[in-house]
Coordinates of C-alpha atoms in Angstrom, one line a residue:
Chain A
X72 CA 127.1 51.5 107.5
X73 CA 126.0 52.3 104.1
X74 CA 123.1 54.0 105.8
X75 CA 125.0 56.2 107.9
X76 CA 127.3 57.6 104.7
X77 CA 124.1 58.5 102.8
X78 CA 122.8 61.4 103.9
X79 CA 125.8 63.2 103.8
X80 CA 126.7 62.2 100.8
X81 CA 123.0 63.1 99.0
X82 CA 123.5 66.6 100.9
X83 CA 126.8 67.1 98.9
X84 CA 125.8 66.0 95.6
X85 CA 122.5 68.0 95.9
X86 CA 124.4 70.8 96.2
X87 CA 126.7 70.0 93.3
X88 CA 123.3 69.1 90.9
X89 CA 122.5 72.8 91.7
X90 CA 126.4 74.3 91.2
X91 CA 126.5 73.0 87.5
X92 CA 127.7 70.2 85.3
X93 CA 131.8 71.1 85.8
X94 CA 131.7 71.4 89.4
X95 CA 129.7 68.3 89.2
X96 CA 132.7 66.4 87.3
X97 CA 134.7 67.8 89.6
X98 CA 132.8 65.5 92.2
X99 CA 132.4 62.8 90.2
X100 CA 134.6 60.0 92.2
X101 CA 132.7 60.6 95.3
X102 CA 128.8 60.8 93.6
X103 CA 130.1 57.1 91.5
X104 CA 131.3 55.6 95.1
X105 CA 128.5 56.7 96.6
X106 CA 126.2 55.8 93.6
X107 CA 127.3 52.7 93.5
X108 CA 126.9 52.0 97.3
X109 CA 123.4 53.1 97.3
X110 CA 122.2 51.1 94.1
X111 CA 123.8 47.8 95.6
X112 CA 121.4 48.1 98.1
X113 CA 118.0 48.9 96.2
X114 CA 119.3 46.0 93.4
X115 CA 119.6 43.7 96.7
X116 CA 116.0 45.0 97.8
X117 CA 114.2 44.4 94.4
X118 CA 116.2 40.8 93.8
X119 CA 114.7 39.3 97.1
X120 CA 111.5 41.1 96.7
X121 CA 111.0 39.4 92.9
X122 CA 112.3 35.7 94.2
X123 CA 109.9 36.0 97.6
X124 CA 107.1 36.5 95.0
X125 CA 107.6 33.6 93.2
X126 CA 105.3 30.4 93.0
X127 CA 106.0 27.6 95.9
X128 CA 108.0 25.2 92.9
X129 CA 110.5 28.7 93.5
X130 CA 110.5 29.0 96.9
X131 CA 113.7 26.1 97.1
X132 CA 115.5 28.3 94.6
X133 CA 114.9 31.5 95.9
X134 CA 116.0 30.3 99.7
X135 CA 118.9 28.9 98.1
X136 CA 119.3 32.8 96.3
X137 CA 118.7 34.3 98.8
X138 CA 121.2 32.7 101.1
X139 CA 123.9 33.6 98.2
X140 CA 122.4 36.7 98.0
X141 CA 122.6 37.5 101.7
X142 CA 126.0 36.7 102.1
X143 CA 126.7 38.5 98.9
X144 CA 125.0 41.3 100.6
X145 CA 127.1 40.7 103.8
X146 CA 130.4 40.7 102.2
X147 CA 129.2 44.1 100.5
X148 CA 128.9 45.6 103.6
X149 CA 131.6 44.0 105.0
X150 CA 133.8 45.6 102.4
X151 CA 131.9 48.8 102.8
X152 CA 132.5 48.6 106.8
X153 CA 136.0 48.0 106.5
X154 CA 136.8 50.9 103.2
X155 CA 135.0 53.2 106.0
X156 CA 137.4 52.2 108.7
X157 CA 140.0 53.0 107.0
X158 CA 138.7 56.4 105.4
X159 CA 138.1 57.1 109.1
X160 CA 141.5 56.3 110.3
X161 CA 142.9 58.3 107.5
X162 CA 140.7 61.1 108.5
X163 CA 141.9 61.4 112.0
X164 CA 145.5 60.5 110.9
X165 CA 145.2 63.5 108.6
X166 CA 144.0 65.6 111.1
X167 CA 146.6 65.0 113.6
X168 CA 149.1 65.9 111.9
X169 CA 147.4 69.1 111.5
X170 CA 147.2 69.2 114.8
X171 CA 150.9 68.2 115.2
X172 CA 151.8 71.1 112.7
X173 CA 149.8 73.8 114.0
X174 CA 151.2 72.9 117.7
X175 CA 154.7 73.1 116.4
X176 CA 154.0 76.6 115.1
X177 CA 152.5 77.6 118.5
X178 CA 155.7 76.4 119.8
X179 CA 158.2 78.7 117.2
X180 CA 155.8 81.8 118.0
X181 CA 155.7 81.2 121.6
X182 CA 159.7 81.0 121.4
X183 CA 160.5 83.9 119.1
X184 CA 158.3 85.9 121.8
X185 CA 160.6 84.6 124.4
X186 CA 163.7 85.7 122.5
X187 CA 162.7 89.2 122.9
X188 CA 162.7 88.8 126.5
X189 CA 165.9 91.2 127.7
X190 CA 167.7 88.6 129.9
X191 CA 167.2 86.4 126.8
X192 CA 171.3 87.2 125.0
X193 CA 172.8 86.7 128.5
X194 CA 171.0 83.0 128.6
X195 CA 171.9 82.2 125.2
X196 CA 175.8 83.1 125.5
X197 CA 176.0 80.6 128.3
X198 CA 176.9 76.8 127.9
X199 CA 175.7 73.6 129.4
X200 CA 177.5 70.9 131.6
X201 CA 178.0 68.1 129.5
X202 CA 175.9 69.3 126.5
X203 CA 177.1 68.0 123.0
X204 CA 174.2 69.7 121.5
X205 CA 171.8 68.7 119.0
X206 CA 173.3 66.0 116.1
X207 CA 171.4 66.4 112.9
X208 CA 172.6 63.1 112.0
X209 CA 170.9 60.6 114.2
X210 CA 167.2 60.1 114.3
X211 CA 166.1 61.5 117.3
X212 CA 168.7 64.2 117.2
X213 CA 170.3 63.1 120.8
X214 CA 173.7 62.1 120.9
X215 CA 175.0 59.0 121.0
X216 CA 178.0 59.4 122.4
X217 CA 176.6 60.4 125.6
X218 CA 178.4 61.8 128.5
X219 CA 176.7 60.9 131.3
X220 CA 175.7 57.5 131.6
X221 CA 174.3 54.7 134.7
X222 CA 177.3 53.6 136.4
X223 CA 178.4 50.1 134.5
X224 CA 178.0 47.5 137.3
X225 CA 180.3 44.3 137.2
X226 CA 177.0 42.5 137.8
X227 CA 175.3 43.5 134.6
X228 CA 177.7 41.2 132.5
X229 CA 175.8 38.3 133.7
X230 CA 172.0 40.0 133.2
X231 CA 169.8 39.9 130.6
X232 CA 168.4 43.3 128.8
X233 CA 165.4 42.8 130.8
X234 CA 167.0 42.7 134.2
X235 CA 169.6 45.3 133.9
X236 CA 166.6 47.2 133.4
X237 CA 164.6 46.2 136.1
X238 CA 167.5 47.0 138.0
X239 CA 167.9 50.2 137.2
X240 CA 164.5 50.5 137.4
X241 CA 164.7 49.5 141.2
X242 CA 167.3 51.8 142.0
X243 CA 165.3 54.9 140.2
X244 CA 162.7 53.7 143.6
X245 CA 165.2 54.1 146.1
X246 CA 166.3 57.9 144.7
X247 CA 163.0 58.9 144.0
X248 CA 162.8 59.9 147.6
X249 CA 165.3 62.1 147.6
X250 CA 165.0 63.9 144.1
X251 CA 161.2 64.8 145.7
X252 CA 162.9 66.7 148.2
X253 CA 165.5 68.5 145.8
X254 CA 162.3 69.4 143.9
X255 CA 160.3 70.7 146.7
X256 CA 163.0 72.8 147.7
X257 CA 163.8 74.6 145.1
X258 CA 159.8 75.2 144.1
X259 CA 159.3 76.5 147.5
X260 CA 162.4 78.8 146.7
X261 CA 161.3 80.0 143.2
X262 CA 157.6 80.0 143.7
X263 CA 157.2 77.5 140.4
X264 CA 154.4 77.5 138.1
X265 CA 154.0 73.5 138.1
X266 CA 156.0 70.3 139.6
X267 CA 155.6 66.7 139.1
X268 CA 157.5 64.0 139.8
X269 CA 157.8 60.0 138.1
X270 CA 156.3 57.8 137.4
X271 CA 159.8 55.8 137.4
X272 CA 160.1 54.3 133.8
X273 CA 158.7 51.1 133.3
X274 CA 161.7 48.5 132.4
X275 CA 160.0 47.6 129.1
X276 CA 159.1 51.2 128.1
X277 CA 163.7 52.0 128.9
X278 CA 164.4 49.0 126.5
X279 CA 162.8 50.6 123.8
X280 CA 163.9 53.5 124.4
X281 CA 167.5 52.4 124.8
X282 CA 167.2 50.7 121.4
X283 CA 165.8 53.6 119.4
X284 CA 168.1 56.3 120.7
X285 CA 171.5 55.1 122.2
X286 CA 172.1 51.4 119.9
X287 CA 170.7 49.2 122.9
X288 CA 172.6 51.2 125.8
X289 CA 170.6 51.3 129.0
X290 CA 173.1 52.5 130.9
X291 CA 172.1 55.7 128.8
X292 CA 168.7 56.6 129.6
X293 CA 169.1 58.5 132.3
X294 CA 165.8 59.2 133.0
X295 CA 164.6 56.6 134.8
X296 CA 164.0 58.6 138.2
X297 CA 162.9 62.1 136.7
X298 CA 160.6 64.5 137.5
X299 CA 159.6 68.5 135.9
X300 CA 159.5 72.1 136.9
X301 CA 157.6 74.2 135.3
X302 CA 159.2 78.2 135.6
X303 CA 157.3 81.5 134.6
X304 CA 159.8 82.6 132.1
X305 CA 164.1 83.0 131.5
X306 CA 164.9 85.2 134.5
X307 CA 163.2 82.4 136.4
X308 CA 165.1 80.0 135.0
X309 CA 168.4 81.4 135.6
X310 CA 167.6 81.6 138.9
X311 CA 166.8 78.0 139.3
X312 CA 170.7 77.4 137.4
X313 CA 172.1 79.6 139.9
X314 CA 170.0 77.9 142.9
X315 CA 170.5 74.4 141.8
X316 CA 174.6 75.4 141.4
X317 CA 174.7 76.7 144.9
X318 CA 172.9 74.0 146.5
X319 CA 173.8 70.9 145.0
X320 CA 176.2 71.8 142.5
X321 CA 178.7 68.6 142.8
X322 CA 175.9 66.5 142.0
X323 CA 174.9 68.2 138.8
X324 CA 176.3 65.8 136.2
X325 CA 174.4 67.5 133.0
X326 CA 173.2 71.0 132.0
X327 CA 171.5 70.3 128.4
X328 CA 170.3 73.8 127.5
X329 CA 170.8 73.4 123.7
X330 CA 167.4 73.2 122.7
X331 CA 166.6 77.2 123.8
X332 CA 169.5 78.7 122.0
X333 CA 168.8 80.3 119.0
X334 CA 171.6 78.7 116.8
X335 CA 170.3 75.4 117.5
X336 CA 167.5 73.5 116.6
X337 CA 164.3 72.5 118.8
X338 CA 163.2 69.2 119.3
X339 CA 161.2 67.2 117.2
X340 CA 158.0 68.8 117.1
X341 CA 159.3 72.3 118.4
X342 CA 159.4 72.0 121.8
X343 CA 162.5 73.5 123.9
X344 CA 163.4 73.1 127.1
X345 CA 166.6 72.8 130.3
X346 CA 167.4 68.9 131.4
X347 CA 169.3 69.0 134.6
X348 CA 171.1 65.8 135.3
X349 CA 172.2 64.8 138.9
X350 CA 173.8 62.1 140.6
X351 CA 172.1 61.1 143.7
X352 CA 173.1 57.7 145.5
X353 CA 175.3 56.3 142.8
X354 CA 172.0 56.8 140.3
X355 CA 171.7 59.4 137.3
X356 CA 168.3 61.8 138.1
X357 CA 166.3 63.8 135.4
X358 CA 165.0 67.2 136.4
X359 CA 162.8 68.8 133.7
X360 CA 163.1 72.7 133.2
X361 CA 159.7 73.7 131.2
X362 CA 159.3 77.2 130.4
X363 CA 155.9 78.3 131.4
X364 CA 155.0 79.4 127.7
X365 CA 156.0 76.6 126.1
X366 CA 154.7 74.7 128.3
X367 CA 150.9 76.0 128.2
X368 CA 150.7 75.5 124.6
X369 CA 150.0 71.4 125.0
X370 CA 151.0 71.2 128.9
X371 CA 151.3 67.4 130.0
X372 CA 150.7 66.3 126.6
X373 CA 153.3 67.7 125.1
X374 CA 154.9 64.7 125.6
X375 CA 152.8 62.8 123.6
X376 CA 152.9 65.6 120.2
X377 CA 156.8 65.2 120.8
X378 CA 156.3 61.4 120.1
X379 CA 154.0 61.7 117.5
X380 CA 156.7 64.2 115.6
X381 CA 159.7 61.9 116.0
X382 CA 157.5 58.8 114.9
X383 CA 155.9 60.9 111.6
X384 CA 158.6 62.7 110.9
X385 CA 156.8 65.8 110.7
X386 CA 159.4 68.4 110.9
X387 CA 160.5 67.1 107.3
X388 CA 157.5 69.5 105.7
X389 CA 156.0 72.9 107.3
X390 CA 152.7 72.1 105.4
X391 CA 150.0 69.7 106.8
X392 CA 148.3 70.0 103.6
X393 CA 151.4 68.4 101.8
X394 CA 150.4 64.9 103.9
X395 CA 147.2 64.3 101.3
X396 CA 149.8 64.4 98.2
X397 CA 149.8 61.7 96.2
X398 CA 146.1 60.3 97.3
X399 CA 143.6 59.5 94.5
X400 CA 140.6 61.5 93.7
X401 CA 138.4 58.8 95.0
X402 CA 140.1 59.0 98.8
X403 CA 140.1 62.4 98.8
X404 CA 136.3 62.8 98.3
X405 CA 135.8 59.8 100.7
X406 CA 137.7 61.8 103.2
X407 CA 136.1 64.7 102.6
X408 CA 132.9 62.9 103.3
X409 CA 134.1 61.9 106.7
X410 CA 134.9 65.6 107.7
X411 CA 131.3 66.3 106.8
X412 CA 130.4 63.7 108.9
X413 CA 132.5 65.1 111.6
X414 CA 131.8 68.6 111.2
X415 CA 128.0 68.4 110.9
X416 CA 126.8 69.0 114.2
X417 CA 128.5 72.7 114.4
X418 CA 127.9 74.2 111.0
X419 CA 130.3 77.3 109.7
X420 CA 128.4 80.1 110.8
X421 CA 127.6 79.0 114.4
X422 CA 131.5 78.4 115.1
X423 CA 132.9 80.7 117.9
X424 CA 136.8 81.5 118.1
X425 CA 136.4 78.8 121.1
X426 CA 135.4 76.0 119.5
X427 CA 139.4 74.9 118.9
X428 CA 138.2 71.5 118.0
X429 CA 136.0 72.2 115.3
X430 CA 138.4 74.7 113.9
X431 CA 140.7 72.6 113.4
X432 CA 138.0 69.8 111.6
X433 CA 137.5 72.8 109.5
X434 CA 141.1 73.5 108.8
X435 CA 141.8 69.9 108.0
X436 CA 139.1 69.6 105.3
X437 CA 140.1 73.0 103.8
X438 CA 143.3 71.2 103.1
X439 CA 141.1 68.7 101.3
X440 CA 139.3 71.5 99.2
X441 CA 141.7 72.5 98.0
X442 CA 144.0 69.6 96.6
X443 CA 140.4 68.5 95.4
X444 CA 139.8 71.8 93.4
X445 CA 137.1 72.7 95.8
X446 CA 138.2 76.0 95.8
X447 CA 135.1 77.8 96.9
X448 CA 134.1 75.7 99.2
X449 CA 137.8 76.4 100.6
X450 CA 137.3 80.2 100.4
X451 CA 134.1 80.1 102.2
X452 CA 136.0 78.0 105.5
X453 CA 138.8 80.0 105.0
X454 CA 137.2 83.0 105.3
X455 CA 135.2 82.2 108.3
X456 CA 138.5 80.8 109.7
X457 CA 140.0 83.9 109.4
X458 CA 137.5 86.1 110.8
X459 CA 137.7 83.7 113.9
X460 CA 141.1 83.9 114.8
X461 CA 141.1 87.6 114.0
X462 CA 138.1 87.7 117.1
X463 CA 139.8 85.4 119.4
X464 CA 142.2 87.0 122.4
X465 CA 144.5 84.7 122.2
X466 CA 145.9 85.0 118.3
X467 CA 144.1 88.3 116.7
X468 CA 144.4 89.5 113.0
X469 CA 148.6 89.3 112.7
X470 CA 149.1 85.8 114.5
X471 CA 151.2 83.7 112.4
X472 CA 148.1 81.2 112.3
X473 CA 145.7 83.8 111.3
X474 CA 148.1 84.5 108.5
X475 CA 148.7 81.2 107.2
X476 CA 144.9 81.2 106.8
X477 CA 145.0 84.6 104.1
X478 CA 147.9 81.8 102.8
X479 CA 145.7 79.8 101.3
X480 CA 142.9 81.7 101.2
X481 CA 144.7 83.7 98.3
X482 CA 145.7 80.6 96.7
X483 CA 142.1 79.6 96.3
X484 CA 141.0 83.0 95.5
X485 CA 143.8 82.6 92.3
X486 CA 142.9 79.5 91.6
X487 CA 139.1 80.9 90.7
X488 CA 140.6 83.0 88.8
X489 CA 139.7 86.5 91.6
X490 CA 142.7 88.0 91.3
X491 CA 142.5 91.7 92.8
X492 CA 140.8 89.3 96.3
X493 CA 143.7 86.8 96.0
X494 CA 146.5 90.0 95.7
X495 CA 144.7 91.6 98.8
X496 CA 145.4 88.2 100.6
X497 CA 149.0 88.0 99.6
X498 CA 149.4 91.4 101.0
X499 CA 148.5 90.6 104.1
X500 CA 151.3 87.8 103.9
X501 CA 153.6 90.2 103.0
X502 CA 153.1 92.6 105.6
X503 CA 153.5 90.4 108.5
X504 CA 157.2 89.1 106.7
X505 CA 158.1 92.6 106.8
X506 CA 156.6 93.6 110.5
X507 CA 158.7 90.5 111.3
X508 CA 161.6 91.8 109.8
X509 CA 161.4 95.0 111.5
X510 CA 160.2 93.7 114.9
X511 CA 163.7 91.7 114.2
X512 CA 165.5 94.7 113.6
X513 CA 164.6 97.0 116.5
X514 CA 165.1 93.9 118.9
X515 CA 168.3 93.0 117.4
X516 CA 167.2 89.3 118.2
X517 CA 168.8 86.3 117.1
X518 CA 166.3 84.9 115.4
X519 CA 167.1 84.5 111.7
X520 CA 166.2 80.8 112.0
X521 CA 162.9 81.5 112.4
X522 CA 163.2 84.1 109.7
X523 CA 164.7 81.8 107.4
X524 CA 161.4 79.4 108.3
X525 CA 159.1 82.2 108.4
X526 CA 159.9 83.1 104.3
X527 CA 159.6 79.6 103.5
X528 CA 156.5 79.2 105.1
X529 CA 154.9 82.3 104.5
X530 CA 155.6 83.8 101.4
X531 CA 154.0 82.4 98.7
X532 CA 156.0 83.2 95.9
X533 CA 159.0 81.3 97.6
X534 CA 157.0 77.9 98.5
X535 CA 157.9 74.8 97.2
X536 CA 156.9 71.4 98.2
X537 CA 159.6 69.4 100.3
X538 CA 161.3 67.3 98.6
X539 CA 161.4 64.6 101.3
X540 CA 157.6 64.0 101.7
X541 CA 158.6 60.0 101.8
X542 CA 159.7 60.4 105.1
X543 CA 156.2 61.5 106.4
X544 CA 155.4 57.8 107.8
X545 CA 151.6 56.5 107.7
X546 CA 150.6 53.4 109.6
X547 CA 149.7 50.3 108.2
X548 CA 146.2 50.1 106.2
X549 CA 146.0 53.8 106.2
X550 CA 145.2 55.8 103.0
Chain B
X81 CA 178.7 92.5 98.2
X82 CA 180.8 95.8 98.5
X83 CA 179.2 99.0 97.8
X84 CA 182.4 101.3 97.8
X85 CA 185.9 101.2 96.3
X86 CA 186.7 101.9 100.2
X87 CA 185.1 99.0 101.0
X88 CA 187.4 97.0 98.6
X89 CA 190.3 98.4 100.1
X90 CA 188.8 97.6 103.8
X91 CA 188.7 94.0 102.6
X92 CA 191.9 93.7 101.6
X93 CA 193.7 95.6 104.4
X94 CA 190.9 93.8 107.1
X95 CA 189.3 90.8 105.6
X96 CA 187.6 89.8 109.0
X97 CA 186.2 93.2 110.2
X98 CA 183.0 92.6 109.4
X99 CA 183.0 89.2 111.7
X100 CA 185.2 91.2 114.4
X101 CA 182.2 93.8 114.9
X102 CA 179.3 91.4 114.5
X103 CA 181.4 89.4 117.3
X104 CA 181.4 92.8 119.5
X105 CA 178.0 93.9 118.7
X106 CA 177.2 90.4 120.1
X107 CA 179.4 90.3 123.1
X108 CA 178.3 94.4 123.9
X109 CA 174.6 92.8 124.3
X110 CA 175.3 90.2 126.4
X111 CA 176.9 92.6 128.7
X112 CA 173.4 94.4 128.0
X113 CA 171.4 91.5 129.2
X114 CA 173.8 90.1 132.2
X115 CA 173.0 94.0 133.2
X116 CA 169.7 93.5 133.1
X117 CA 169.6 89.9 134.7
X118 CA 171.6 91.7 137.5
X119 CA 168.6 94.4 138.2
X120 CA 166.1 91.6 137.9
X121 CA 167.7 89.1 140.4
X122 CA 167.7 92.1 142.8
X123 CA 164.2 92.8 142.3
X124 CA 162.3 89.2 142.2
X125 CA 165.5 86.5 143.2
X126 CA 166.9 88.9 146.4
X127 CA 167.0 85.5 148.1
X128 CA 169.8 84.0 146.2
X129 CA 172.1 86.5 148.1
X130 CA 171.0 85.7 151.5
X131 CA 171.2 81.9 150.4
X132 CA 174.8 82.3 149.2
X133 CA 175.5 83.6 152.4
X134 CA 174.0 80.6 154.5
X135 CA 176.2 78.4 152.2
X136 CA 179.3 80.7 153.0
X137 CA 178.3 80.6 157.1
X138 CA 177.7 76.4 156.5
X139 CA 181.1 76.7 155.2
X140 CA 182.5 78.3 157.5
X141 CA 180.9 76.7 159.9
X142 CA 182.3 73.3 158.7
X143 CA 178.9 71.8 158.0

């Protein structure tokens, strides 16, 4: 284990011994750790090496050493092993929520591009069925008070948690059936992008969910038979509202089409999509709505990033970099070993605007630059960074990611001091507030929300760290 | 902020114009964008008028 940490390690304090003595101090957690882990092993080496040359009245002794000494040695590198694991948890904690926040911004462009779409005012005058909105005050932002609900069966007095559930669960099988067909029509009307359909939920899986959403209510989920449609765009999706009225409309129970208004908030994570509700054979249905471009962004796991959000919290802070505060110097180099490690096999100059993976490796351990005072190591990433999202198709030069890069690559441009470089950067910032602004203007949109976000976000002058950090939740053992 | 002794005297004389016109400008593009959703549903969704009608003729029909 200590073997493998090495060479990285040696790489990065070589190139410290030829950057100077302060950038060297600047290091100095890491080269002690790693110091420290390398001499252990040489002592070990030359300890054994003196006792095995010793005369045969030593050779008792130095068995009897050398069995302290090897478990010594074991328990070093036990310790090592386990500090490691837990670096590398950390790491990949760390650089999922990247991943989470950077996905959550794809999700805010992708819907302020939607906004502009011209059907878009007439979809977000209209109102759900059933829709209470979204309530700020409860965890997960749904309701409590529920409108639609199982039907309460006088049997279910008698049953445990456990087998309501797997009742419920039971009847979801016999409506599956006919919720396929209801889908299949209406794809085969609208020509839909994608359609899937269950799994039914798992009884255990509805318990929990019961419990961390509606106080223990299983009557509530109302998911338990559900499936997803996946439409091009709004006009698409109107058409769908107006199909599903005409063909079944007394079995529609729920409309919940708060989430893609613009006065209300996304959910956890930034995703925003139409849950249609019906009623079919005494059993309450689920019918997913996604919207083709919000749906592309993580497709089917999008699912899983909404998860992650509402477990970590991470819509409490728009900056991925604010997860390493409060970490010690020492962690913070360790971790920045580990995205060596993991970004050694594609160096900097042979990334390609493709290579979203390593990008992101890259982004995450700019984030550690920088609250480590690495600054131009930071500037060199960042400016790579940016000259790869400027080349890629998909974002170009005045993407909102693109310009979170010249973000903080002007604050590490400051921080060395290169000020007329680190004004050109904030420029750039500045520019795309105000293109927004305009864009906002001639569009008339409703998107002030975003706008609101988009300042705090993006211009640096206004930034401040959240103030409710705390809530960002870390597992167990991890950094 | 007001900008204009006129302005003053609009306040006093119509303290919720402002929110009145906002509320029309609103309610004049949503008549804008049901427009549009109208020329688009001709265009790409021309089958949701022929299926209205097979619901009218089932109802009719007493099906």
């Amino acid at each position: 284990m200590m073997l493998s940490l090495s060479p990285v390690t040696f790489a990065i304090l070589y190139f410290y011994q030829h950057k100077g003595k302060d950038t060297e101090d600047q290091y100095l957690n890491l080269a002690k750790y790693s110091n420290r882990l390398i001499r252990a092993g040489k002592l070990d080496k030359k300890k054994s090496n003196r006792h095995s040359s010793a005369g045969a009245a030593g050779i008792y002794t130095s068995i009897e050493l050398q069995h302290a000494q090897d478990g010594e040695e074991k328990e070093a590198l036990e310790s090592i092993a386990k500090r490691r694991a837990v670096i590398k948890d950390s790491w990949d904690f760390y650089r999922m929520i990247c991943s989470l926040l950077r996905d959550k911004h794809k999700y805010d462009e992708v819907f302020r591009k939607m906004q502009l779409d011209p059907v878009y005012p007439y979809l977000n005058s209209m109102t759900g069925l059933n829709d209470p909105g979204d309530d700020q005050s409860s965890p997960n932002r749904e309701n409590v008070d529920k409108a639609v609900m199982q039907k309460d069966l006088p049997q279910y007095i008698r049953m445990t948690k456990l087998e309501m559930a797997k009742d419920l669960c039971r009847k979801a099988e016999e409506t599956m059936p006919s919720l396929v067909e209801i889908c299949k029509a209406l794809a085969g009307s609208l020509g839909i992008e994608e359609v899937g359909v269950g799994p039914v939920k798992d009884p255990r899986t509805a318990i929990k969910k019961a419990d961390a959403k509606y106080n223990g209510d299983l009557l509530k989920c109302t998911d338990y038979c559900r499936s997803l449609l996946v439409v091009k765009d709004f006009p698409s999706l109107l058409a769908l509202l107006e199909l599903a009225r005409d063909s079944f409309g007394p079995l529609i129970r729920r409309v919940k089409m708060s989430s893609l208004k613009s006065d209300q908030n996304p959910k956890p994570g930034g995703y925003r999509d139409c849950i249609i509700n019906l009623e079919l054979k005494d059993h309450i249905c689920e019918i997913q709505v996604h919207l083709w471009p919000m749906w592309s962004v993580c497709g089917i796991d999008g699912f899983r990033h909404y998860r992650h959000c509402v477990e970590y919290n991470t819509d409490s802070f728009p900056d991925p970099f604010d997860s390493l505060d409060g970490l010690d110097r020492k962690t913070r180099a360790e971790l920045i070993v580990m995205a060596e490690e993991a970004v050694v096999g594609t160096p900097l100059e042979n990334l390609e605007w493709y290579h979203e993976k390593h990008i992101l490796d890259y982004f995450a351990e700019v984030g550690l630059f920088l609250k480590h005072g690495l600054d131009v190591w930071a500037e060199t990433t960042l400016k790579q960074l940016i000259r790869l999202r400027t080349e890629s198709p998909d974002i170009g030069p005045d993407h909102h990611e693109t310009i979170v890069l010249y973000k903080y690559l002007a604050q590490s441009l400051r921080k060395q001091g290169k000020r007329k470089e680190a004004e050109e950067a904030y420029e750039k910032v500045q520019e795309a507030g105000k293109h927004l602004q305009l864009l906002l203007w001639c569009n008339g949109c409703f998107v002030l929300q975003w706008l609101a976000h988009f300042i705090f976000y993006f211009v640096p002058q206004r930034i401040a760290a959240p103030k409710n950090l705390s809530k960002l939740r870390r597992p167990c053992g991890i950094i | 902020m007001m900008s204009a002794p006129t302005e003053a005297l609009e306040m006093i004389m119509d303290p919720n114009k402002k929110e009145r016109e906002e509320e029309e400008h609103v309610k004049k593009e949503v008549r804008a964008s049901k427009k549009q959703w109208r020329k688009i549903r001709q265009e790409r969704f021309q089958f949701l008028d022929s299926n209205m009608d097979t619901l009218g003729d089932e109802k009719k029909d007493g099906r």
